Structures are given as C-alpha cells and as structure tokens.
C-alpha cells in the first residue's frame, strides 16, 4: 500500500466515522424530543390566554394536549399534519398567511393556543409569515434541532408541542428576532373593527 493510498484510506475511514457519529447524534436528539404518541402524557403547562379581540385574560395551567398520530390525522389536513406533527416545512411563498396583514391573532392550528399578534408581523421577504415577537413568551418554546449537521432553533407550541417553524437572529427591532412560521401551523382569526355608533 503506497503512502497516498494509505492516507486516502485513513481519510475516507475518518470521514465515514465522523458522518456516522453525526447521524447517530442527530437520531438521538430527534428521538429525545420526538412528539409523544401517548395521550396519557399530559404534563401541566402554563400559557397566557387571550380573548377573541386580543385582550389578555390571564395565565392558566392546563394539561399538555396529547393525541395519537391517528387522532391528529383525523383533525388536520395532510400538510398540517406533516408540518406540525412531523416538523416538515411548507414551500416558501405557498402559504396563504405569508401576505396576510389584517388585524388579528395567529393561533396554533392544532390546539388553538394564541401564538402571535398581527402587530408584530412583518414582511421578511422569505416567503413565510414572520414575526418579531410571540404574543406571550410562555405560549411557545424553542429547542435546538439538528438538520443536516446544522443546529437550528425550532419553535414549538407549549400546549401541544406542534412544530411551528424556526427563529433566527436577523429580525427587526426591538427584538432583532425573526420567528419564521409555517402558514400550515397557524390559524388567523381577524379582529373585527368596531364602528362608532351614531
């Protein structure tokens, strides 16, 4: 075996081992945070609740919503299921809420938890609905996910663990954050404008 062949063999083996290790870590991280298929796992969580007009109504403690995959499939469209329960991503510019700028609340499509207020929505030019802050920090949470060897800040619903999208540090002031959400994970509820009585 020549020096060059030996080096190529060692480099190839090291690359293969590193790739295997990375995939193993990714598999462990994914399975550690996988959505439970057990309806019995309903650990209580605290969320902020909001009236239909966006008025805060208080912090409540509720059991975490858990359903089987079959139950979620009956409730959701295929795209909603793939995005919220399997952490898929819709195509950029394909979602109906990307260009929605009416006054209203954005709620979780799976459990109706309030997530964003239209006041924090902005046009990021990315093709996904983007917000610079959630309606209440306790209503969603972040976890680090690994995709193709890259760490990402995944955003999930606190009440039902639905995958919503990701958050990036390139948003506008005052937070500098861009919550890049999937339209398929959100339900937009417009707040009716009141007309003064004559």
Coordinates of C-alpha atoms in Angstrom, one line a residue:
X1 CA 0.0 0.0 0.0
X2 CA 1.5 3.3 -1.0
X3 CA 1.6 6.4 1.2
X4 CA -1.1 8.1 -0.9
X5 CA -3.4 5.1 -0.8
X6 CA -2.9 4.7 2.9
X7 CA -3.7 8.4 3.5
X8 CA -6.8 8.2 1.3
X9 CA -7.9 5.1 3.2
X10 CA -7.4 6.7 6.6
X11 CA -9.1 10.0 5.5
X12 CA -12.1 8.1 4.0
X13 CA -12.5 5.9 7.1
X14 CA -12.3 9.0 9.4
X15 CA -14.9 10.8 7.2
X16 CA -17.2 7.8 7.3
X17 CA -16.8 7.5 11.1
X18 CA -17.5 11.2 11.6
X19 CA -20.6 11.1 9.4
X20 CA -21.8 8.0 11.3
X21 CA -21.3 9.8 14.6
X22 CA -23.1 12.9 13.4
X23 CA -26.1 10.9 12.2
X24 CA -26.2 9.0 15.5
X25 CA -26.2 12.2 17.5
X26 CA -28.9 13.6 15.2
X27 CA -31.0 10.4 15.7
X28 CA -30.6 10.6 19.5
X29 CA -31.5 14.3 19.6
X30 CA -34.6 13.7 17.4
X31 CA -35.8 10.7 19.3
X32 CA -35.3 12.5 22.7
X33 CA -37.6 15.2 21.6
X34 CA -40.0 13.2 19.4
X35 CA -43.7 14.1 19.8
X36 CA -45.3 11.6 22.1
X37 CA -47.9 9.3 20.7
X38 CA -49.2 8.7 24.1
X39 CA -52.4 10.6 25.2
X40 CA -51.6 9.8 28.8
X41 CA -48.6 12.1 28.8
X42 CA -50.4 15.3 29.7
X43 CA -47.9 17.2 31.9
X44 CA -49.4 20.5 33.0
X45 CA -48.1 23.7 31.4
X46 CA -48.7 27.4 31.9
X47 CA -49.9 29.5 29.0
X48 CA -51.3 33.0 28.6
X49 CA -54.9 33.1 27.3
X50 CA -56.4 35.8 25.1
X51 CA -60.0 36.9 24.2
X52 CA -61.0 37.0 20.5
X53 CA -60.2 40.7 20.4
X54 CA -56.7 40.1 21.6
X55 CA -57.2 41.2 25.2
X56 CA -55.2 39.1 27.7
X57 CA -57.4 37.1 30.1
X58 CA -54.7 35.7 32.3
X59 CA -52.3 32.8 32.8
X60 CA -53.7 29.4 33.2
X61 CA -52.3 25.9 33.9
X62 CA -53.6 23.2 31.6
X63 CA -52.7 19.6 30.8
X64 CA -50.5 19.3 27.8
X65 CA -52.5 18.1 24.8
X66 CA -51.5 14.7 23.6
X67 CA -53.2 12.7 20.9
X68 CA -52.3 9.6 18.8
X69 CA -51.0 10.1 15.3
X70 CA -54.3 8.8 14.0
X71 CA -56.3 11.3 16.0
X72 CA -54.1 14.1 14.7
X73 CA -54.5 12.9 11.1
X74 CA -58.3 12.9 11.5
X75 CA -58.2 16.5 12.8
X76 CA -55.6 18.0 10.4
X77 CA -55.1 18.2 6.6
X78 CA -52.1 16.2 5.4
X79 CA -50.0 19.3 5.1
X80 CA -50.9 20.5 8.6
X81 CA -50.1 17.0 10.0
X82 CA -46.7 16.8 8.1
X83 CA -45.7 20.3 9.3
X84 CA -47.0 20.3 12.9
X85 CA -46.5 16.7 13.9
X86 CA -43.6 15.7 11.7
X87 CA -41.7 19.0 11.6
X88 CA -41.9 19.4 7.9
X89 CA -41.7 22.8 6.1
X90 CA -44.1 24.1 3.6
X91 CA -42.7 25.6 0.3
X92 CA -41.7 29.3 0.5
X93 CA -44.4 31.7 -0.8
X94 CA -47.0 28.8 -0.8
X95 CA -48.8 29.6 2.4
X96 CA -51.9 31.8 2.5
X97 CA -50.8 33.7 5.6
X98 CA -47.5 34.9 4.1
X99 CA -49.1 38.1 2.8
X100 CA -51.9 38.4 5.4
X101 CA -51.6 41.8 7.1
X102 CA -55.1 42.3 8.6
X103 CA -55.5 42.9 12.3
X104 CA -55.9 39.7 14.3
X105 CA -54.4 36.8 16.2
X106 CA -52.5 33.8 15.0
X107 CA -53.3 30.7 16.8
X108 CA -52.0 27.1 16.7
X109 CA -53.8 25.1 14.1
X110 CA -53.6 22.0 16.3
X111 CA -54.9 23.3 19.7
X112 CA -55.9 27.0 19.2
X113 CA -53.3 28.3 21.6
X114 CA -52.6 32.0 20.9
X115 CA -49.1 32.4 19.4
X116 CA -48.7 35.8 17.6
X117 CA -50.4 39.2 17.3
X118 CA -50.6 40.9 13.9
X119 CA -48.8 43.9 15.4
X120 CA -45.5 42.0 15.4
X121 CA -45.9 40.6 11.8
X122 CA -43.5 42.0 9.2
X123 CA -42.6 41.2 5.6
X124 CA -39.3 39.3 5.8
X125 CA -39.2 38.6 2.1
X126 CA -38.5 34.9 2.9
X127 CA -41.9 33.6 1.8
X128 CA -43.1 32.5 5.3
X129 CA -45.2 34.5 7.8
X130 CA -42.6 36.3 10.0
X131 CA -43.0 38.0 13.4
X132 CA -40.5 39.8 15.7
X133 CA -42.1 38.5 19.0
X134 CA -44.7 36.0 20.2
X135 CA -47.9 37.2 21.8
X136 CA -46.7 35.7 25.1
X137 CA -43.3 34.0 25.7
X138 CA -44.9 31.2 27.7
X139 CA -47.1 30.1 24.8
X140 CA -44.3 28.7 22.7
X141 CA -40.8 27.3 23.4
X142 CA -37.6 26.7 21.5
X143 CA -35.5 23.6 21.2
X144 CA -32.3 23.0 19.3
X145 CA -32.8 20.6 16.4
X146 CA -30.1 19.3 14.1
X147 CA -30.8 19.2 10.4
X148 CA -28.0 18.0 8.0
X149 CA -25.4 18.7 10.7
X150 CA -26.7 22.3 11.3
X151 CA -28.1 23.3 14.7
X152 CA -31.4 25.2 14.3
X153 CA -33.7 26.9 16.9
X154 CA -37.0 25.1 16.4
X155 CA -40.2 26.8 17.7
X156 CA -42.9 24.7 19.2
X157 CA -46.3 25.2 20.8
X158 CA -46.2 24.9 24.5
X159 CA -49.7 23.4 24.8
X160 CA -49.5 20.7 22.2
X161 CA -45.8 20.5 21.0
X162 CA -46.8 21.4 17.4
X163 CA -43.8 22.3 15.2
X164 CA -44.4 25.9 14.1
X165 CA -41.2 26.9 12.4
X166 CA -37.8 28.4 13.4
X167 CA -36.4 31.6 14.9
X168 CA -33.5 33.5 13.5
X169 CA -31.4 36.4 14.9
X170 CA -31.9 38.6 11.8
X171 CA -35.2 40.3 12.6
X172 CA -36.1 43.9 13.0
X173 CA -36.0 46.0 16.2
X174 CA -36.9 45.9 19.0
X175 CA -36.1 42.2 19.4
X176 CA -33.8 41.5 16.4
X177 CA -35.6 38.2 16.0
X178 CA -37.4 36.6 13.1
X179 CA -40.0 34.0 14.0
X180 CA -40.3 32.3 10.6
X181 CA -43.5 30.3 10.8
X182 CA -45.4 27.9 8.6
X183 CA -48.8 29.1 7.4
X184 CA -49.9 25.4 7.8
X185 CA -49.2 25.6 11.5
X186 CA -51.3 28.7 12.1
X187 CA -54.9 29.8 12.1
X188 CA -55.6 33.5 11.6
X189 CA -58.5 35.0 13.4
X190 CA -59.3 38.6 12.3
X191 CA -60.3 41.1 15.0
X192 CA -63.4 42.9 13.7
X193 CA -63.0 46.7 13.6
X194 CA -65.7 48.5 15.6
X195 CA -67.5 51.3 14.0
X196 CA -68.6 54.2 16.3
X197 CA -72.3 54.3 16.9
X198 CA -74.1 57.4 15.6

